[in-house]
PDB file of C-alpha atoms in Angstrom:
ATOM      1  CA  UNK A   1     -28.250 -41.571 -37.350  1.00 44.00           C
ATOM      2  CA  UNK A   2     -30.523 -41.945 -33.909  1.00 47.00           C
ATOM      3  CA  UNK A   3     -30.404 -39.320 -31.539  1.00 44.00           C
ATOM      4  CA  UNK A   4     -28.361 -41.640 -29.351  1.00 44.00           C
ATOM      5  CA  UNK A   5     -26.381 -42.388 -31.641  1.00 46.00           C
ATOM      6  CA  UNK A   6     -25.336 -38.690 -32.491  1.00 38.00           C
ATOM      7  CA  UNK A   7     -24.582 -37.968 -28.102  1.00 41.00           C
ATOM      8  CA  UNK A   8     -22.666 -40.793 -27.847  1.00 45.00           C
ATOM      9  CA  UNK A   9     -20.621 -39.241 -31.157  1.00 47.00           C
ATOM     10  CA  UNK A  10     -20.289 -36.140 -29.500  1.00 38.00           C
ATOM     11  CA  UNK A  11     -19.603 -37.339 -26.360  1.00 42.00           C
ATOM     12  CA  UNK A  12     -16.513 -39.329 -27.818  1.00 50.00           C
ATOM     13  CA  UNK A  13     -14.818 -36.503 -29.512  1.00 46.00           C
ATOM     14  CA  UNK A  14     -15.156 -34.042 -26.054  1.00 43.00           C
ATOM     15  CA  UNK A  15     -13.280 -36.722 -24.353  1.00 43.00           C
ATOM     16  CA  UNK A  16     -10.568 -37.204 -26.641  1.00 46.00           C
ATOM     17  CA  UNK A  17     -10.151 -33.496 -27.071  1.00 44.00           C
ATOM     18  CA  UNK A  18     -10.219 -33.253 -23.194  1.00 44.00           C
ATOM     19  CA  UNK A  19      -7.646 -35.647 -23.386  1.00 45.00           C
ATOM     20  CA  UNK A  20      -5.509 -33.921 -25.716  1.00 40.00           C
ATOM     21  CA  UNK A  21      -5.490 -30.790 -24.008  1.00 40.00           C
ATOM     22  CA  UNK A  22      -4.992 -32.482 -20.490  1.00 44.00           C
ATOM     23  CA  UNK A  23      -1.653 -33.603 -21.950  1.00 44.00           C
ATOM     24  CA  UNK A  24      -0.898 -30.633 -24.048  1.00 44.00           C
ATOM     25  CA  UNK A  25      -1.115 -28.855 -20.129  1.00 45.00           C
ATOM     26  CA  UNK A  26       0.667 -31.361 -18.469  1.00 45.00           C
ATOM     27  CA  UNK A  27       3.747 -30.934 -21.102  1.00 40.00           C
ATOM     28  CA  UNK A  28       3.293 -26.924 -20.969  1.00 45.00           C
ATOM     29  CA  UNK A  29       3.426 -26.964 -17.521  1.00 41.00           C
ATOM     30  CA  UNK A  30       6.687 -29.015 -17.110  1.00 40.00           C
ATOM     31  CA  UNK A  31       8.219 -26.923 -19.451  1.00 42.00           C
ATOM     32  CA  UNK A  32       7.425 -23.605 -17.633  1.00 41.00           C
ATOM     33  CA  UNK A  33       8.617 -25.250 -14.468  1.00 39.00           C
ATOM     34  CA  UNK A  34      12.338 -26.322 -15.966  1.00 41.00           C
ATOM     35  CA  UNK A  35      12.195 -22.873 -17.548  1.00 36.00           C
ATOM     36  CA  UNK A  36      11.787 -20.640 -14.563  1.00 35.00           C
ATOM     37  CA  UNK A  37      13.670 -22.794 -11.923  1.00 36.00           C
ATOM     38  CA  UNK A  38      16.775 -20.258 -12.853  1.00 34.00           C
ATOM     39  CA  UNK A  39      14.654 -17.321 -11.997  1.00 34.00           C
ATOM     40  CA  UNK A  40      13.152 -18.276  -9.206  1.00 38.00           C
ATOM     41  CA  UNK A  41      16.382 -19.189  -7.452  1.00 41.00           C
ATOM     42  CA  UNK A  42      17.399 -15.976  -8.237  1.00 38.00           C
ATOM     43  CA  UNK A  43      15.168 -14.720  -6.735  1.00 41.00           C
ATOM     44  CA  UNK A  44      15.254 -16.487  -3.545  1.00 43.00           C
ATOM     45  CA  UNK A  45      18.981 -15.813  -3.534  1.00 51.00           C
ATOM     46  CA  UNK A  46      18.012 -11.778  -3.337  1.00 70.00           C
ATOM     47  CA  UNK A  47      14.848 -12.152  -1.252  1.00 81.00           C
ATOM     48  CA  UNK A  48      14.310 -14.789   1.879  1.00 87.00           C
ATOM     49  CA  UNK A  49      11.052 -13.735   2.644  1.00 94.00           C
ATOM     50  CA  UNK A  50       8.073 -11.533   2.067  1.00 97.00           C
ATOM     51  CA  UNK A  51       6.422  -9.376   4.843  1.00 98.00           C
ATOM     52  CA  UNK A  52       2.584  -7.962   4.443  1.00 98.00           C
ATOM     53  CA  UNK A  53       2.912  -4.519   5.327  1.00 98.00           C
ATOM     54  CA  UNK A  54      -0.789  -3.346   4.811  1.00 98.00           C
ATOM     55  CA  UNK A  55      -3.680  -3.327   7.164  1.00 98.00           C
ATOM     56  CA  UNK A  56      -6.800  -5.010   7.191  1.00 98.00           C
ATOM     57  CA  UNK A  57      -9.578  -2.843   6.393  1.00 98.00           C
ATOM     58  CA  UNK A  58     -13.093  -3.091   7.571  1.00 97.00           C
ATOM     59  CA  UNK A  59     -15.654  -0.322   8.893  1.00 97.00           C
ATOM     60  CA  UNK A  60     -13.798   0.181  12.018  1.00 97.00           C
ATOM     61  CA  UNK A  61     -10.548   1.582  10.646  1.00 98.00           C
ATOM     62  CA  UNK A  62      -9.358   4.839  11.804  1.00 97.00           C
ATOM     63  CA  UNK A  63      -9.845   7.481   9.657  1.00 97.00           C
ATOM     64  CA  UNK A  64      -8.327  11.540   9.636  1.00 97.00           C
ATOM     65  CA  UNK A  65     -11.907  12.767   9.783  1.00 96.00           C
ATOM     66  CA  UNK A  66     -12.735  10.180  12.864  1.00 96.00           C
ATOM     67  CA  UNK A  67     -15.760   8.599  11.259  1.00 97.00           C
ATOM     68  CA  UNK A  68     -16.021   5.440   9.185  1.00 97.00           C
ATOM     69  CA  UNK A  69     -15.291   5.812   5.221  1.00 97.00           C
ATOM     70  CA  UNK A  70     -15.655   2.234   4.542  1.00 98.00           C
ATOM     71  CA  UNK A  71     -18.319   0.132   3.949  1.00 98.00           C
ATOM     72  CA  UNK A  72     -19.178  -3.675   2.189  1.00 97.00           C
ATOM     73  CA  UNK A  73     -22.846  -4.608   1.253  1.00 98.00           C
ATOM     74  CA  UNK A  74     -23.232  -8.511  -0.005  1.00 98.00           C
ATOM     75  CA  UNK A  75     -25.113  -8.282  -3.139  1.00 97.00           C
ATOM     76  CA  UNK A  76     -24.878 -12.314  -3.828  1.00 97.00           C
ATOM     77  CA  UNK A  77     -24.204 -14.959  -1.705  1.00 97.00           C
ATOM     78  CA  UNK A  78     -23.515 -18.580  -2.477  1.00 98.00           C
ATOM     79  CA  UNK A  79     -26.471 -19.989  -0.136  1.00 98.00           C
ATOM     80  CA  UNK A  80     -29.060 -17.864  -2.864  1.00 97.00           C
ATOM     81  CA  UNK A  81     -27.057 -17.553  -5.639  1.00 98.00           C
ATOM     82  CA  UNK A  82     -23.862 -20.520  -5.743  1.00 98.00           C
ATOM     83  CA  UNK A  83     -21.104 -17.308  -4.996  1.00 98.00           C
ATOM     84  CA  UNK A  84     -20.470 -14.612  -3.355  1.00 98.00           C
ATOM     85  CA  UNK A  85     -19.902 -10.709  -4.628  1.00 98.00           C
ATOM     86  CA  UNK A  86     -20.423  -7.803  -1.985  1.00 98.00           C
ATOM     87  CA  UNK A  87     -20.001  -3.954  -3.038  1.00 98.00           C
ATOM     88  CA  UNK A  88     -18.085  -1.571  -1.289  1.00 97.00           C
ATOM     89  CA  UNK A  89     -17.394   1.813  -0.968  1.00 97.00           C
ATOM     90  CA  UNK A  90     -14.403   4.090   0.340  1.00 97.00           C
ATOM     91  CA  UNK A  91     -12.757   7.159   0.612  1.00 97.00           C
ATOM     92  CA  UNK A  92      -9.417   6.791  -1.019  1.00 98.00           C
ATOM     93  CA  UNK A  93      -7.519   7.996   1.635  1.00 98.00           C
ATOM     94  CA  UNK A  94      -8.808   5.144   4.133  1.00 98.00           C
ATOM     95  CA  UNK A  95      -6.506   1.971   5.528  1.00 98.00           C
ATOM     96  CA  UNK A  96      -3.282   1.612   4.090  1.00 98.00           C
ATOM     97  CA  UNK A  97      -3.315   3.882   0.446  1.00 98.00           C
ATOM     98  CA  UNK A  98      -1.516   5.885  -1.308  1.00 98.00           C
ATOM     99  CA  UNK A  99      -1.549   9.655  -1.537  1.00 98.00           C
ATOM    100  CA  UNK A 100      -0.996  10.283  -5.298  1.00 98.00           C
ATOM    101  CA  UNK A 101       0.716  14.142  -6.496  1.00 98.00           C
ATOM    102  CA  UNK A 102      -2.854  15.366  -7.150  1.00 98.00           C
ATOM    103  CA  UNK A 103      -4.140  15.066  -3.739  1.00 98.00           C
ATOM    104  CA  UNK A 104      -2.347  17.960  -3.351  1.00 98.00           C
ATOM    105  CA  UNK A 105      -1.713  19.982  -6.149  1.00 97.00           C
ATOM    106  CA  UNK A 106      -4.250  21.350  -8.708  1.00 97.00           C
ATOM    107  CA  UNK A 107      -3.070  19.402 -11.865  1.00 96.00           C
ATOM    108  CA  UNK A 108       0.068  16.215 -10.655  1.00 97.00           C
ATOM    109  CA  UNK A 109      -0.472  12.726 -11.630  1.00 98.00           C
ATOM    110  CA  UNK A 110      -3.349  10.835 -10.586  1.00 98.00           C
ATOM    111  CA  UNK A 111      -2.937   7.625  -8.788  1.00 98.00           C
ATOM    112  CA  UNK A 112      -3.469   5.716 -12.231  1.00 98.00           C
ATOM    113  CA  UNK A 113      -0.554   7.866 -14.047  1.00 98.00           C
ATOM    114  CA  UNK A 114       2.018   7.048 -11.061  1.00 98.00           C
ATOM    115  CA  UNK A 115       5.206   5.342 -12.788  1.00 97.00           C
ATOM    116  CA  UNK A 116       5.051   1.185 -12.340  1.00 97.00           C
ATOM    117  CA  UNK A 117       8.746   1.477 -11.965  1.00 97.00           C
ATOM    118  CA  UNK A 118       8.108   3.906  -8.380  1.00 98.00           C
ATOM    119  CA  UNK A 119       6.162   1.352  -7.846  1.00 98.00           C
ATOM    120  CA  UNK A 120       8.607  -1.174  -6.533  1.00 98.00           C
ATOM    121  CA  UNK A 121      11.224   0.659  -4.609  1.00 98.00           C
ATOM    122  CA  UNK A 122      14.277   0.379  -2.091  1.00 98.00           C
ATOM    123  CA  UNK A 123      13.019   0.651   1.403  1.00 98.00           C
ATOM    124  CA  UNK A 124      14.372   2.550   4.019  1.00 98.00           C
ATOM    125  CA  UNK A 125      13.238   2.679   7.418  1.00 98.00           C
ATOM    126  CA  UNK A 126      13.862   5.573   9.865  1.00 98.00           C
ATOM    127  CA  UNK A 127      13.458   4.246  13.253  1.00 98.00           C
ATOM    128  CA  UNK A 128      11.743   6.983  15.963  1.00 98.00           C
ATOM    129  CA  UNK A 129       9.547   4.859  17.438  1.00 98.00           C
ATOM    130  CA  UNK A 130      11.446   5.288  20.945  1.00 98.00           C
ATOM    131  CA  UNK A 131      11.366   8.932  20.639  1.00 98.00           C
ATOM    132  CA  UNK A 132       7.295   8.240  19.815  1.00 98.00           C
ATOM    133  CA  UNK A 133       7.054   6.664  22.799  1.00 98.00           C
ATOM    134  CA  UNK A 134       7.657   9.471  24.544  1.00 98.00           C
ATOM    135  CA  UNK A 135       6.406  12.176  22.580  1.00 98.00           C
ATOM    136  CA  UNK A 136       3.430  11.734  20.075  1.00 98.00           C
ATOM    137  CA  UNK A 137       4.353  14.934  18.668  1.00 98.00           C
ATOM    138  CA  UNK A 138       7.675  14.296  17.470  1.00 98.00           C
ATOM    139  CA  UNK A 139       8.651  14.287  13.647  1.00 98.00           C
ATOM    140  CA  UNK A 140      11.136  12.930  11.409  1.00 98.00           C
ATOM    141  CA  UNK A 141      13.558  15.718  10.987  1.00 98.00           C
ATOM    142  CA  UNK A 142      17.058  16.246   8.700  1.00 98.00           C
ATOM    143  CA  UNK A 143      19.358  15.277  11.661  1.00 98.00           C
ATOM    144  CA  UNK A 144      17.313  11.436  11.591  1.00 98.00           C
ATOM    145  CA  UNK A 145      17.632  10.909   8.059  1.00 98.00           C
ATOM    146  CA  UNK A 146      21.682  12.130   8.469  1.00 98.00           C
ATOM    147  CA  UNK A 147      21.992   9.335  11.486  1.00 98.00           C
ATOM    148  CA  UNK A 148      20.221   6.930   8.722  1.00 98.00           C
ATOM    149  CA  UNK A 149      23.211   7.265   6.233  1.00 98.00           C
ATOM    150  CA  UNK A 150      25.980   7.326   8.669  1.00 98.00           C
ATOM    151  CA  UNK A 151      24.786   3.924   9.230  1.00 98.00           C
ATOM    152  CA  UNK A 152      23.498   2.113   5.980  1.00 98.00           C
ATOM    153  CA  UNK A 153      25.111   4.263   3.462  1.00 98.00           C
ATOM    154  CA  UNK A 154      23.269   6.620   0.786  1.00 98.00           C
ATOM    155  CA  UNK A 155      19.658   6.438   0.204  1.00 98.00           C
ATOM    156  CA  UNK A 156      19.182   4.642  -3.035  1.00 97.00           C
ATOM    157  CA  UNK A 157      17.521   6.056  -6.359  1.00 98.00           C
ATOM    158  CA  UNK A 158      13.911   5.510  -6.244  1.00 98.00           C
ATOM    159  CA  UNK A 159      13.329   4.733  -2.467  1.00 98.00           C
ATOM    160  CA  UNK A 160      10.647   5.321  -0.300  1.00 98.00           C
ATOM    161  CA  UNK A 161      11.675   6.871   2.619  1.00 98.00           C
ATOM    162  CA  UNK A 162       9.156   5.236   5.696  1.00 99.00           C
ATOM    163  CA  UNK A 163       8.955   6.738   9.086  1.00 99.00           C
ATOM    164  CA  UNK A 164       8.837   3.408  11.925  1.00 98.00           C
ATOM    165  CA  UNK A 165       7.008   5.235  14.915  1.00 98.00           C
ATOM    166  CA  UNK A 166       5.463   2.639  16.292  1.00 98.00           C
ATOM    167  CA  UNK A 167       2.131   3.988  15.639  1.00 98.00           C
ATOM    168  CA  UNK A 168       0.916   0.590  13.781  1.00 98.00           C
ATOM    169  CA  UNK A 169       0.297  -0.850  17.517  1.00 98.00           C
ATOM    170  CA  UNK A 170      -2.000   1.394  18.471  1.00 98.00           C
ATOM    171  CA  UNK A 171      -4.557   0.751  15.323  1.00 97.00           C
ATOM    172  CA  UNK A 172      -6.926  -0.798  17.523  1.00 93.00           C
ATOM    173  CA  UNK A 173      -7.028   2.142  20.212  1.00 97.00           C
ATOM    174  CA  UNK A 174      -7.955   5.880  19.981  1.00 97.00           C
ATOM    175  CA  UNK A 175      -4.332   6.419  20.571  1.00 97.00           C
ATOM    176  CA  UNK A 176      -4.139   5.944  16.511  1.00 98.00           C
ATOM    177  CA  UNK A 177      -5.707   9.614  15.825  1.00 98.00           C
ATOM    178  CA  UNK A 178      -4.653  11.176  19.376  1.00 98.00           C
ATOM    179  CA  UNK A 179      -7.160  13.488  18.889  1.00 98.00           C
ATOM    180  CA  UNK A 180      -7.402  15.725  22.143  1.00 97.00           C
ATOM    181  CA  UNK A 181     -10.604  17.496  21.036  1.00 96.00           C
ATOM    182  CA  UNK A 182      -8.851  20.175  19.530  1.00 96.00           C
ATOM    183  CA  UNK A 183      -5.763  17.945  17.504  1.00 97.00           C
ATOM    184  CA  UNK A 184      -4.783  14.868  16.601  1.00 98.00           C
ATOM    185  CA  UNK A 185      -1.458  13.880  17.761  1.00 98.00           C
ATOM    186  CA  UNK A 186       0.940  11.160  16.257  1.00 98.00           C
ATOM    187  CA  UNK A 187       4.265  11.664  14.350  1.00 98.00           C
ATOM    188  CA  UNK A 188       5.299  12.720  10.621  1.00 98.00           C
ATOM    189  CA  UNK A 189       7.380  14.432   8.649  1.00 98.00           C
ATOM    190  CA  UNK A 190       8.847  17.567   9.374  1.00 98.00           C
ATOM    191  CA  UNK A 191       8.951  19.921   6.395  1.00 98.00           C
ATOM    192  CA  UNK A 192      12.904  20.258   6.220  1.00 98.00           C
ATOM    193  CA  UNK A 193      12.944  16.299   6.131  1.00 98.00           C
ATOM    194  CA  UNK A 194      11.072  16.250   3.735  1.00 98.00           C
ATOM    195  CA  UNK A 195      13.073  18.987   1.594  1.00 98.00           C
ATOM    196  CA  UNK A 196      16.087  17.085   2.127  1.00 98.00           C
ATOM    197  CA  UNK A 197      15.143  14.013   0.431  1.00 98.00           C
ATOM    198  CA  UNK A 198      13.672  16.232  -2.467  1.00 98.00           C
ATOM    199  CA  UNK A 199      16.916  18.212  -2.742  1.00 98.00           C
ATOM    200  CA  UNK A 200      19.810  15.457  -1.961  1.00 98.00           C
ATOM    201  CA  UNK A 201      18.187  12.318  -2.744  1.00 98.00           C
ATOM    202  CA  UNK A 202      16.871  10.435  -5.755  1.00 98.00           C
ATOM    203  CA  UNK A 203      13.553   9.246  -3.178  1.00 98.00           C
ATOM    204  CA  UNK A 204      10.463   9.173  -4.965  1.00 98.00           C
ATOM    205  CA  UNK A 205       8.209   8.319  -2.120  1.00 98.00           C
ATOM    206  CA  UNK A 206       7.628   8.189   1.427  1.00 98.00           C
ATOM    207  CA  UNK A 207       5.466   6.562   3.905  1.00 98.00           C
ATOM    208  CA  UNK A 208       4.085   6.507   7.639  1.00 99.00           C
ATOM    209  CA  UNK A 209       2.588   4.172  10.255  1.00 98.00           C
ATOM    210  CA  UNK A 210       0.115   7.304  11.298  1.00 98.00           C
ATOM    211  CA  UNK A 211      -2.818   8.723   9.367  1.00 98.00           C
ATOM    212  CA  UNK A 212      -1.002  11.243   7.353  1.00 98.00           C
ATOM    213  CA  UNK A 213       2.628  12.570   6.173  1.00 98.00           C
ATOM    214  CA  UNK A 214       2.210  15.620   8.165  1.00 98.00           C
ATOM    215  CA  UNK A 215       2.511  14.867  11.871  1.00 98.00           C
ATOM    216  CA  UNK A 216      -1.129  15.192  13.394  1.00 98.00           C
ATOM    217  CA  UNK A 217      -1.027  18.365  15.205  1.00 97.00           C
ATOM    218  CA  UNK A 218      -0.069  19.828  11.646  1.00 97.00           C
ATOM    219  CA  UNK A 219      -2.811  22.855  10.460  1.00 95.00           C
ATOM    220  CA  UNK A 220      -0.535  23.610   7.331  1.00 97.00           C
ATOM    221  CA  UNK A 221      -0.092  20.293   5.652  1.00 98.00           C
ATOM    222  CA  UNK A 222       3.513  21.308   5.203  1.00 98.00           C
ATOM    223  CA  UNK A 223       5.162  18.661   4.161  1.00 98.00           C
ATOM    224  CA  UNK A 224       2.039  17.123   1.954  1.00 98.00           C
ATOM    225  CA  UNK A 225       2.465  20.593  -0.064  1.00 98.00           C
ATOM    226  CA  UNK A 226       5.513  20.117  -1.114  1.00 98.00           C
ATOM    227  CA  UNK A 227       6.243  16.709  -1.708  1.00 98.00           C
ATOM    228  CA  UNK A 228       3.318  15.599  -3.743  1.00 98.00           C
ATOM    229  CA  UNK A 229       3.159  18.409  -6.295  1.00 98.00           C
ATOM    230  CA  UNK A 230       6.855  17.988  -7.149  1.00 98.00           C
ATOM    231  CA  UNK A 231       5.583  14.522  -8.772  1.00 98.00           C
ATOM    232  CA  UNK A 232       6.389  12.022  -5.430  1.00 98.00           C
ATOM    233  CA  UNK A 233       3.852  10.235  -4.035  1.00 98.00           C
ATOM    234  CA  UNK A 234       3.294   8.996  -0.168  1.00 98.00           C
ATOM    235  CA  UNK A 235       1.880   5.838   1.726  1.00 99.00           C
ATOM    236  CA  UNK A 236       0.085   6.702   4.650  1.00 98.00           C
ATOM    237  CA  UNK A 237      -1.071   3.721   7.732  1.00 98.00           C
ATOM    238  CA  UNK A 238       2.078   1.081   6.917  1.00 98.00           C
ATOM    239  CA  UNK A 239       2.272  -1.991   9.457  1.00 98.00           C
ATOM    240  CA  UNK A 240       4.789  -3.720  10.295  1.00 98.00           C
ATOM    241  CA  UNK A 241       8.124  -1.838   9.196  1.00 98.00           C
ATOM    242  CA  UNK A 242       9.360  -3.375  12.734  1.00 98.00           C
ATOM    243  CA  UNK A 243       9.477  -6.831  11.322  1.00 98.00           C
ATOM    244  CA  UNK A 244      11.768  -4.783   7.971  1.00 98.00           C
ATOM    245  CA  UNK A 245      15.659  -4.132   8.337  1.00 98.00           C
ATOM    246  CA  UNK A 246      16.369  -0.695   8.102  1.00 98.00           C
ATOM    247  CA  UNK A 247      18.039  -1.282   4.662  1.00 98.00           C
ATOM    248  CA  UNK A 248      18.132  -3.709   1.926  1.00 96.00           C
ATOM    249  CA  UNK A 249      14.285  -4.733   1.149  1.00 97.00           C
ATOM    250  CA  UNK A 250      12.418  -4.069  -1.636  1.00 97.00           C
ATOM    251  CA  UNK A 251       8.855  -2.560  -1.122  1.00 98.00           C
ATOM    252  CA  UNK A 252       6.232  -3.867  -3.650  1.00 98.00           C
ATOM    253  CA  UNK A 253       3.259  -0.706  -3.748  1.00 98.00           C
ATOM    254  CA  UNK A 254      -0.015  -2.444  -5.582  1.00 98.00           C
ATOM    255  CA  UNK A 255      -1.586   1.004  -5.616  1.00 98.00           C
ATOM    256  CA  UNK A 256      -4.677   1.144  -7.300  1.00 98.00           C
ATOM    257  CA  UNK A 257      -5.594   2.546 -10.958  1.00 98.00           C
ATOM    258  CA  UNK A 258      -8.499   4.145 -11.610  1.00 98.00           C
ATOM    259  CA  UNK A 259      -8.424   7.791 -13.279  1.00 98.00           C
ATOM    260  CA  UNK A 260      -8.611  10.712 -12.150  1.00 98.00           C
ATOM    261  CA  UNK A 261      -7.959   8.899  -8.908  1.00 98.00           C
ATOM    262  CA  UNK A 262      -6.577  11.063  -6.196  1.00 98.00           C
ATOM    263  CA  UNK A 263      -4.723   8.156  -4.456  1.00 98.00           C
ATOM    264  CA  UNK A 264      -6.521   5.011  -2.761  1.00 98.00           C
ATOM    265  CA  UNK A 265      -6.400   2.052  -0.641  1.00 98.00           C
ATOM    266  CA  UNK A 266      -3.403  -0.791  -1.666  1.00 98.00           C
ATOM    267  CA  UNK A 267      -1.927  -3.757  -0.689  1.00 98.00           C
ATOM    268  CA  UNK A 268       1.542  -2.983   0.050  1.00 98.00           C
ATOM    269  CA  UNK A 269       4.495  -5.773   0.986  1.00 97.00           C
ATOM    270  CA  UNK A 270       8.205  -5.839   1.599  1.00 98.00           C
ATOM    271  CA  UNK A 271      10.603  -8.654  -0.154  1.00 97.00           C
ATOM    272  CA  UNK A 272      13.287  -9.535   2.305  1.00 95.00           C
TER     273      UNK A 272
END
């Protein structure tokens, strides 16, 4: 047979199995469709929306420390090389992450050993921001999380407790790390709040608009020290828990996994 001859062959049977499979798709795709129209209205019946409750990181973040811990280098670009792949690096606790139980304790989980089912978790929102506004130093104490029950009910199994200071409005400003020259000042916190939900709640996380747990004038890491070794984890830099009802969403935490890991940057949202 000519060399032509053996192409156009070839050719012929690529379509028709193109064909085939094109179909074969089309059918497998209908039938996932019909099959998950039940969940997905389910869905949609418990959840209305979804809200983005992570920052956008770049170089310019704020950091604890005050200098930059993250950086992106293009290593290909689609002009040289038809697409695009950059490297980065970061210190884990930069943007919106995750503080895992060994950040600060000598043996808890890592970031990668964290449950999946913490993971997704009942939020509830404490409100201070108008106290914030007033005082940078203030702190989420017993007595808030007390007014927080009166008025949604119990804090659910498996919630993550998240302090709404305000503090994701100032990102952009040096307001965001308060730092004085001697302390940083923004809310947290306090220790006995932090106790409480240990000791009368089934919470298994908690989170902050600010830079850390602790509030910022903090030289004891109080509160760090004892929630994170007893196995809970935290979620420092959150945005936008004023666009989240105090009660009744679900927080989705796409924390990172790689061993060892002592926490890292995620991309965190809220179903509605």
């Amino acid at each position: 047979m000519c060399d032509i001859c053996v192409m156009n062959a070839v050719k012929d049977k690529m379509l028709s199995r193109r064909s085939f499979f094109k179909s074969a798709a089309a059918v497998g795709a209908a039938a996932a469709v019909g099959s998950s129209m039940t969940g997905t209205a389910a869905m949609a019946a418990g959840h209305g929306s979804v809200t983005d409750m992570t920052h956008t990181l770049d170089a310019d973040f704020p950091t604890y420390f005050g200098e930059s811990q993250f950086s992106m280098e293009s290593k290909f670009n689609f002009a040289e090389h038809h697409f695009n792949l950059n490297q980065f690096t970061v210190n884990e606790h930069t943007g919106t992450h995750v503080d895992a139980p060994l950040h600060f304790s000598a043996d808890g989980k890592s970031v990668d050993e964290i449950p999946v089912s913490n993971l997704i978790a009942p939020l509830c929102v404490i409100d201070i921001a108008a106290r914030a506004a007033e005082d940078a130093d203030t702190m989420v104490t017993p007595d808030d999380i007390k007014a927080w029950i009166a008025a949604n009910g119990e804090i659910p199994d498996n919630a993550c407790v998240a302090m709404h200071s305000g503090w994701a409005a100032h990102v952009g400003s040096d307001k965001f790390r308060g730092f004085d020259g001697k302390a940083q000042h923004y809310p947290g916190f306090h220790i006995e709040a932090a106790k409480m939900l240990m000791e009368e709640t089934g919470a298994t996380s908690i989170g902050v608009d600010t830079l850390s747990l602790d509030h910022g004038m903090s030289a004891d890491f109080a509160t760090h020290y004892a929630w994170l070794p007893s196995g809970r984890f935290g979620i420092e830099n959150l945005a936008n828990l004023d666009k989240v009802p105090a009660a009744g969403a679900t927080l989705i935490v796409g924390a990172p996994k790689h061993r060892g890991g002592t926490g890292g940057p995620a991309r965190i949202f809220a179903m509605v």
